[in-house]
Tab-separated table of C-alpha atoms in Angstrom:
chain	number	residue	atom	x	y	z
A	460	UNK	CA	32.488	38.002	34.377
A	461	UNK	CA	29.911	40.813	33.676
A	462	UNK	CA	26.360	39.985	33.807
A	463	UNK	CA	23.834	43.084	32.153
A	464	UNK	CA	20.438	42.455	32.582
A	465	UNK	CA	17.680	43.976	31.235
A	466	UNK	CA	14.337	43.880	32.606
A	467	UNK	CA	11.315	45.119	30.501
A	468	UNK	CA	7.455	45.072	31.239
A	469	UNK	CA	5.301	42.604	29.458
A	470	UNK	CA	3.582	43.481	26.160
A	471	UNK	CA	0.405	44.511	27.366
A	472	UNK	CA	0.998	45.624	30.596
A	473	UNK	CA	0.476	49.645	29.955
A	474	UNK	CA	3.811	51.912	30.062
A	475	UNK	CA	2.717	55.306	30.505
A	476	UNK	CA	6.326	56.568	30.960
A	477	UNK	CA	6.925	54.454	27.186
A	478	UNK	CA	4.186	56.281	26.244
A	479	UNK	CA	5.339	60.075	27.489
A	480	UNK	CA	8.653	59.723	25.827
A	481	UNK	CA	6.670	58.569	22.545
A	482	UNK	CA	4.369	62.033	22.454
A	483	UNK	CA	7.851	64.034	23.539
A	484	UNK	CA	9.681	62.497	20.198
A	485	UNK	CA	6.992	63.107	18.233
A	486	UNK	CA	6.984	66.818	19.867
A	487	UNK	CA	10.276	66.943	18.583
A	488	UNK	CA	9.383	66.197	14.590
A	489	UNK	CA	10.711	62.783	14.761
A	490	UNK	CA	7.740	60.367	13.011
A	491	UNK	CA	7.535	57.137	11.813
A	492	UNK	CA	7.481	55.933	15.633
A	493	UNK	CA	5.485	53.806	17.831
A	494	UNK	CA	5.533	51.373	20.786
A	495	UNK	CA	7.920	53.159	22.488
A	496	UNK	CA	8.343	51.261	26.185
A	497	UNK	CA	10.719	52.116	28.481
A	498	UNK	CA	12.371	49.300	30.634
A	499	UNK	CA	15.891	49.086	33.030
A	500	UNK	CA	19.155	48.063	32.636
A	501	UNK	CA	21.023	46.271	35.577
A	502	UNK	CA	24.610	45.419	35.598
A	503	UNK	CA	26.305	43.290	37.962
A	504	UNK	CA	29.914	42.152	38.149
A	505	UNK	CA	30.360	38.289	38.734
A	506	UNK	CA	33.350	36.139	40.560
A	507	UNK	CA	31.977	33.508	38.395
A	508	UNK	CA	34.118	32.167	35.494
A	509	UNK	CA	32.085	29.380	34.347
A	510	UNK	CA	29.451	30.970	32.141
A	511	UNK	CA	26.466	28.405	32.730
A	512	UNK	CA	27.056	28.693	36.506
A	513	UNK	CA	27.274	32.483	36.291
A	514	UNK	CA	24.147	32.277	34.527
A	515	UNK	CA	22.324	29.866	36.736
A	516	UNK	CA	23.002	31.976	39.655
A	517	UNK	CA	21.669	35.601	37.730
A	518	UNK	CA	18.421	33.678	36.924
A	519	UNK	CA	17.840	33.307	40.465
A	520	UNK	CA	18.590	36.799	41.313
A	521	UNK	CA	16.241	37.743	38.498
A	522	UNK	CA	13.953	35.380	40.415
A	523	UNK	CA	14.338	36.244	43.337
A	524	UNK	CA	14.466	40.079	42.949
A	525	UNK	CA	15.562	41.554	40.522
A	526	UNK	CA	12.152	41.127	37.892
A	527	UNK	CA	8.909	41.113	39.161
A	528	UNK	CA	6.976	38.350	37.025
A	529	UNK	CA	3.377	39.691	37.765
A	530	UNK	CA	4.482	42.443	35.039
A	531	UNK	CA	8.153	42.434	34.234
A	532	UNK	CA	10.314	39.837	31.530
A	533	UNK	CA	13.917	39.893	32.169
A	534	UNK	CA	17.197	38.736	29.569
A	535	UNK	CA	20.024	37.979	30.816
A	536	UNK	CA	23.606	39.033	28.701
A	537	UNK	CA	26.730	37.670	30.040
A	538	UNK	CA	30.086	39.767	29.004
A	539	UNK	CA	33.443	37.623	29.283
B	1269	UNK	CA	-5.648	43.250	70.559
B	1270	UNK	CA	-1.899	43.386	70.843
B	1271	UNK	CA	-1.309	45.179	67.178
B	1272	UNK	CA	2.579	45.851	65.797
B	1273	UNK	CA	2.962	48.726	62.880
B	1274	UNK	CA	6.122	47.505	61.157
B	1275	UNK	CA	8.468	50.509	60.190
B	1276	UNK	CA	11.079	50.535	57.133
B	1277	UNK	CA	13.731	53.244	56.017
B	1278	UNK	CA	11.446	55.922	54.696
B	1279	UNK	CA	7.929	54.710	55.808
B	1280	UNK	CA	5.956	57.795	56.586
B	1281	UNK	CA	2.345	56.437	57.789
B	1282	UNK	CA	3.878	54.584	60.773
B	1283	UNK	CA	3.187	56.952	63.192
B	1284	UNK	CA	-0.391	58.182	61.799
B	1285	UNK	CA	-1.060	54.310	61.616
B	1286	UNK	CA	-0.326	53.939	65.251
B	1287	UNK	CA	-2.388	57.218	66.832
B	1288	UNK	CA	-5.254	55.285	64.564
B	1289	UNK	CA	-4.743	51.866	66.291
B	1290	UNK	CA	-4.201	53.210	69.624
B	1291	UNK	CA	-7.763	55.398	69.397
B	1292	UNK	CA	-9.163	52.303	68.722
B	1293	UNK	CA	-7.598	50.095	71.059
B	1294	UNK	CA	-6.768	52.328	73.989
B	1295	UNK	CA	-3.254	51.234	74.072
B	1296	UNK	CA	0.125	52.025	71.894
B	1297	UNK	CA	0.577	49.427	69.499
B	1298	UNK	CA	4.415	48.058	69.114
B	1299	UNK	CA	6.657	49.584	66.331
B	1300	UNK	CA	8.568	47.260	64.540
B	1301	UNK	CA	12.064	47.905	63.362
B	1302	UNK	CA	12.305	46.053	60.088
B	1303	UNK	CA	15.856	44.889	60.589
B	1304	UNK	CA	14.266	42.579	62.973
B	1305	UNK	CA	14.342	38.934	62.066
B	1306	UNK	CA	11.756	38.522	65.188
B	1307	UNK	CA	8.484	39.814	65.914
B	1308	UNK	CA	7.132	40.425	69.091
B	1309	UNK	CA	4.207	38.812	70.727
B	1310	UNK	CA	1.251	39.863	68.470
B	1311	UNK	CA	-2.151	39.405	66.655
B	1312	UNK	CA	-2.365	42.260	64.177
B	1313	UNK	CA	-0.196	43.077	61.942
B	1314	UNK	CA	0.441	47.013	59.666
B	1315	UNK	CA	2.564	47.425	56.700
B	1316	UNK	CA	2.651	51.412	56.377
B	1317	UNK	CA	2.197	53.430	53.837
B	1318	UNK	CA	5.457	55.521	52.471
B	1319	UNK	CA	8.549	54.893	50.192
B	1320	UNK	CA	10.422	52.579	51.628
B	1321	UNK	CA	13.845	52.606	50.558
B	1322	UNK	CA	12.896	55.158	48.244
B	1323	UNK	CA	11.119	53.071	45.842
B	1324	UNK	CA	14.464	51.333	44.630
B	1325	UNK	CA	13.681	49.106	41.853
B	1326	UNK	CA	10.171	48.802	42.585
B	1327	UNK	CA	7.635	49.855	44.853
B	1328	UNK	CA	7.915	48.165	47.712
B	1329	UNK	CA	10.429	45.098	46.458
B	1330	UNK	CA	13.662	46.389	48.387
B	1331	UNK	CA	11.315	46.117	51.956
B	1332	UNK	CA	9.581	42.858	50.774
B	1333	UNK	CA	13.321	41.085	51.153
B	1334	UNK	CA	14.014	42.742	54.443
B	1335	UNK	CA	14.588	40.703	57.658
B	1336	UNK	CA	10.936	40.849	59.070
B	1337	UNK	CA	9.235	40.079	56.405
B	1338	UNK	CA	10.229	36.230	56.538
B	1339	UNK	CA	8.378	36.519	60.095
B	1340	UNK	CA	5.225	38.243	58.517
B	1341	UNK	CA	5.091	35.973	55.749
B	1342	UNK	CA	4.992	33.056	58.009
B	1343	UNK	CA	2.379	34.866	60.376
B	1344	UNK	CA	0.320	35.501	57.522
B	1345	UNK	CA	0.260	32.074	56.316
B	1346	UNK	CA	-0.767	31.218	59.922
B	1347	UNK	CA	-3.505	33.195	60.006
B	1348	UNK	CA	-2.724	36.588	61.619
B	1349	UNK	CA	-4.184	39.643	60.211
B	1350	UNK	CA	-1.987	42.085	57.754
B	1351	UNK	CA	-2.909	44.784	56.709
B	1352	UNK	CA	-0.626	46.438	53.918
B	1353	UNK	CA	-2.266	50.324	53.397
B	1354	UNK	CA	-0.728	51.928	50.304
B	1355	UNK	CA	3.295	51.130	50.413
B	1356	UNK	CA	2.362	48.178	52.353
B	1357	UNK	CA	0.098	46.889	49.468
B	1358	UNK	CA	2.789	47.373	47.728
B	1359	UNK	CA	5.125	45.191	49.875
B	1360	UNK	CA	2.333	42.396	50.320
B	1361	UNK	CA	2.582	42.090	46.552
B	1362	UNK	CA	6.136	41.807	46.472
B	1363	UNK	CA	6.067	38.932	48.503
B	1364	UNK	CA	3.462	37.116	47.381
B	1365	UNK	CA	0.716	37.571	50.142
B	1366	UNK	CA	-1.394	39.219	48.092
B	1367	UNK	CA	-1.479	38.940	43.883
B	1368	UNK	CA	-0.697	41.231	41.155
B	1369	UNK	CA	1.322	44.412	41.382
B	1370	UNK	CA	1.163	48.318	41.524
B	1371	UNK	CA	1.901	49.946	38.476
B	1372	UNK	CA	2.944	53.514	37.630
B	1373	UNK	CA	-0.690	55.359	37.599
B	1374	UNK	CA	-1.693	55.440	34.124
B	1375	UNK	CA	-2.412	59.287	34.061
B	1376	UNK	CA	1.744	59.476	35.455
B	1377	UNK	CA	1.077	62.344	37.780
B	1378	UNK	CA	1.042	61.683	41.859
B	1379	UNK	CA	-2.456	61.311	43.004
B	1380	UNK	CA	-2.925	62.976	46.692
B	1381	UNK	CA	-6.975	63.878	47.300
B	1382	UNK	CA	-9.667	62.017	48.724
B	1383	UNK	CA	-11.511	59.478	47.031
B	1384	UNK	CA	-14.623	58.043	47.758
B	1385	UNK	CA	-14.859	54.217	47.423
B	1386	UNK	CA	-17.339	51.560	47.452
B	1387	UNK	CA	-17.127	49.156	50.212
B	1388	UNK	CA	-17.460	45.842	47.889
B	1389	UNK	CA	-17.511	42.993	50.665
B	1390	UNK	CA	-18.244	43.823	54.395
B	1391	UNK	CA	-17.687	40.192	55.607
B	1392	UNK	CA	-14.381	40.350	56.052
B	1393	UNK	CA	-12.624	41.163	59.178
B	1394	UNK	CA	-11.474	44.476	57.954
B	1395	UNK	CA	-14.480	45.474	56.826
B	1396	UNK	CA	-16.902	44.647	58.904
B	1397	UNK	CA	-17.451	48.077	60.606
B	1398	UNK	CA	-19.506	49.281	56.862
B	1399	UNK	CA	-22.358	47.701	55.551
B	1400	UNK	CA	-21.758	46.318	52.100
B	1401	UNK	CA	-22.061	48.739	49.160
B	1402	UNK	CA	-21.488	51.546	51.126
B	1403	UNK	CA	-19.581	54.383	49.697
B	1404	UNK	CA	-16.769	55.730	52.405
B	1405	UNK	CA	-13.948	58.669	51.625
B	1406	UNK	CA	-10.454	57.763	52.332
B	1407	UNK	CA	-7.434	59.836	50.912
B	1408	UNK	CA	-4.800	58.833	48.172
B	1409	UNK	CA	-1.191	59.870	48.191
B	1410	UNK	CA	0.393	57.540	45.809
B	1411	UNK	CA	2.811	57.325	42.704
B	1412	UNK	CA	2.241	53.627	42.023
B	1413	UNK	CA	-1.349	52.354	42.553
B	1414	UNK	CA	-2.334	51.544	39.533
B	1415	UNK	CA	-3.526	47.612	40.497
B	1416	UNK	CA	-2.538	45.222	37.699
B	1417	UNK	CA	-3.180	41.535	37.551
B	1418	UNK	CA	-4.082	39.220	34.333
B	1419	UNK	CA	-7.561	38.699	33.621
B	1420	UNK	CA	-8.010	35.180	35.186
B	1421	UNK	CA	-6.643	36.302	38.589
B	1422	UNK	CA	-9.212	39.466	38.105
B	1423	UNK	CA	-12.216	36.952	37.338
B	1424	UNK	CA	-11.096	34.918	40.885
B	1425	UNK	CA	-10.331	37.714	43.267
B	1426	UNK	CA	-14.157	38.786	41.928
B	1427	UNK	CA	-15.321	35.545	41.849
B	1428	UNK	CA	-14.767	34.607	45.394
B	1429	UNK	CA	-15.270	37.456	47.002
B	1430	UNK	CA	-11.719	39.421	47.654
B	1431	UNK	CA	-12.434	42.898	45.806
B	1432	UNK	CA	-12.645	44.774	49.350
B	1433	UNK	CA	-12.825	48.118	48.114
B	1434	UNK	CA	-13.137	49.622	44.691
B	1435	UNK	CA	-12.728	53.630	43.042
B	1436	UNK	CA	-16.134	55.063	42.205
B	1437	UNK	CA	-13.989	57.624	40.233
B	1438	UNK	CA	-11.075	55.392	39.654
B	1439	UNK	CA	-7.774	57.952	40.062
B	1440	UNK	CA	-4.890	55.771	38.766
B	1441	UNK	CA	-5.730	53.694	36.023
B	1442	UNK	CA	-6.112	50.520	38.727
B	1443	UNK	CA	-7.585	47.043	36.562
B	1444	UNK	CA	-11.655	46.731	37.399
B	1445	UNK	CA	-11.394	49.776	39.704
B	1446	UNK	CA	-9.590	48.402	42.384
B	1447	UNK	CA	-8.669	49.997	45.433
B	1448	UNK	CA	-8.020	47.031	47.865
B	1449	UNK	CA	-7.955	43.265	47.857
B	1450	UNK	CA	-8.179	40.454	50.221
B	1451	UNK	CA	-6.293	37.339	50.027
B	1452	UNK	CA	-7.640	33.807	50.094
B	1453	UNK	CA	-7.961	33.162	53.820
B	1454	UNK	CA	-9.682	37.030	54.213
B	1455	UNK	CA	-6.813	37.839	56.632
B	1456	UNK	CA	-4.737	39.483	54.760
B	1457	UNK	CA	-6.044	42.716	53.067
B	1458	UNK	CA	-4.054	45.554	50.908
B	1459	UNK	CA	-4.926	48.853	50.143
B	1460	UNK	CA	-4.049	51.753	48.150
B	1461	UNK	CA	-6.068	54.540	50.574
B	1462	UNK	CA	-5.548	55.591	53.509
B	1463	UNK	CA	-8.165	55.280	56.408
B	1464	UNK	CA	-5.492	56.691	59.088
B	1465	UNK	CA	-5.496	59.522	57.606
B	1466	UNK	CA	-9.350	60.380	58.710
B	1467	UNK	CA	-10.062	59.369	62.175
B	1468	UNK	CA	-11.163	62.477	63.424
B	1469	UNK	CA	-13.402	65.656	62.433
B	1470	UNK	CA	-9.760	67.510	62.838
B	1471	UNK	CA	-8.127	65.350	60.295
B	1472	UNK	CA	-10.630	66.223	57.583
B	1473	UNK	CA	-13.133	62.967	57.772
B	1474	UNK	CA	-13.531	59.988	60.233
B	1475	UNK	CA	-14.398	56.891	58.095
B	1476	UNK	CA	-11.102	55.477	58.593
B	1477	UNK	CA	-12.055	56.023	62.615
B	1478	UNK	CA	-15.135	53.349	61.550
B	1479	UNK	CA	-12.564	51.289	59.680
B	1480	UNK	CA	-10.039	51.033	62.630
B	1481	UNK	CA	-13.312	50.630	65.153
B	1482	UNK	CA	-14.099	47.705	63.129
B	1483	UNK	CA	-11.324	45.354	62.469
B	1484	UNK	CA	-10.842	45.638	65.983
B	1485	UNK	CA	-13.948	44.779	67.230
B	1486	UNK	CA	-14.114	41.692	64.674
B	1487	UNK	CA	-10.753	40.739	65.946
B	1488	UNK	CA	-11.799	40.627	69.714
């Protein structure tokens, strides 16, 4: 089982990278935009087969590590 | 004193750390492989500054798991002094000793010049060789200092006391101007500057020789 998580900073919490890659797309003519904030992707691959044990055990490595909760939310995404 | 300078994959203030503790102490303190589940007898404790394992996923989370740190936690919470300057804020963060986080500075660019802060409480340990308000010049070399915490944690560490050191002319965006902050026991302390880096005339300043001079002499 394939577990993607993705890990983005809290509203709020400033992004100036979100905010860099906003001014460059609107260098680029593209309008109508805003908010943009930039956050990571993390895949891992699982031995798990049970999904809510799989699960269980990618919240705690979200806990544990992988987010930081001062400033970052994480979701998890399970692939079969 | 018997100080230890802990030192991870890619830490590059160890050794600049450890010329400053030993010109204050007259004797080499003990480096500290961080692979080490152990440490060795001591009172004092340095997280250096650098990029320890690169900056991988954040800042100083990669070394806050390592080995040692369960044994510096523990310390900590025992009362030993830690000090964590720049990537070792950064690590004390990580793990919990100290709260809030470093953020990407808000201007984006690397920030390396000297800053002049305002010493904001001289009765801690770390402090205690300034005088309270004064204004001292340490340097910056950092990608990720930009100190974030939600308000209510902001109102307590100013409430009770913990805002060691803030920017007069804050450089990376950093909540209230903070530069350095003490935990709730006052024996833990992280900061973004650098005070090893000015010990001596020949290194460009020597207020981090007074800051060295006196967390030792409070720790005797």
């Amino acid at each position: 089982m394939k577990a993607k998580i993705h890990i983005t900073l809290k509203p709020g919490v400033l992004d100036p990278q979100g905010k860099a890659i906003e001014g460059a797309l609107k260098g680029l003519g593209f309008d109508g935009l805003s908010n943009v904030r930039q956050g990571k992707e993390i895949e891992i691959t699982l031995a798990e087969t049970d999904e809510a044990a799989a699960r269980a055990k990618v919240e705690e490595m979200c806990k544990k590590l992988l987010a930081n909760p001062v400033m970052e939310n994480y979701a998890i995404e399970l692939l079969a | 004193m018997k100080p230890s300078v802990i030192v991870f994959p890619a830490s590059n203030c160890d050794r600049d750390a450890a010329v400053a503790l030993e010109q204050a102490t007259g004797k080499a303190p003990k480096m500290v492989w961080h692979g080490e589940s152990d440490l060795p007898d001591t009172d004092f404790i340095v997280l250096p500054g650098g990029f320890s394992y690169g900056d991988y996923l954040r800042s100083g989370a990669m070394a806050a798991r390592s080995p040692i740190m369960r044994a510096i936690v523990e310390k900590a919470k025992a009362g030993t002094p830690v000090i964590g300057i720049c990537n070792g804020f950064q690590i004390l963060t990580e793990t919990g000793l100290l709260p809030g986080a470093l953020l990407r500075n808000a201007g984006l660019d690397f920030v390396c010049r000297t800053v002049a802060l305002r010493v904001e409480n001289s009765q801690s340990m770390f402090t205690s060789g300034f005088s309270q308000g004064q204004y001292v010049d340490f340097p910056v070399a950092h990608h990720d200092g930009n100190y974030f915490a939600d308000a209510e944690t902001l109102d307590r560490l100013e409430g009770e006391g913990r805002v060691a050191f803030r920017y007069v002319d804050n450089p990376n965006g950093s909540a209230r101007d903070i530069a350095g902050v003490l935990n709730e026991t006052g024996n833990v302390l992280g900061m973004m500057p650098h005070p090893e880096r000015v010990i001596s005339p020949l290194l460009g300043g020597v207020d981090g020789a007074a800051f060295f001079k006196g967390l030792v002499e409070a720790a005797a």
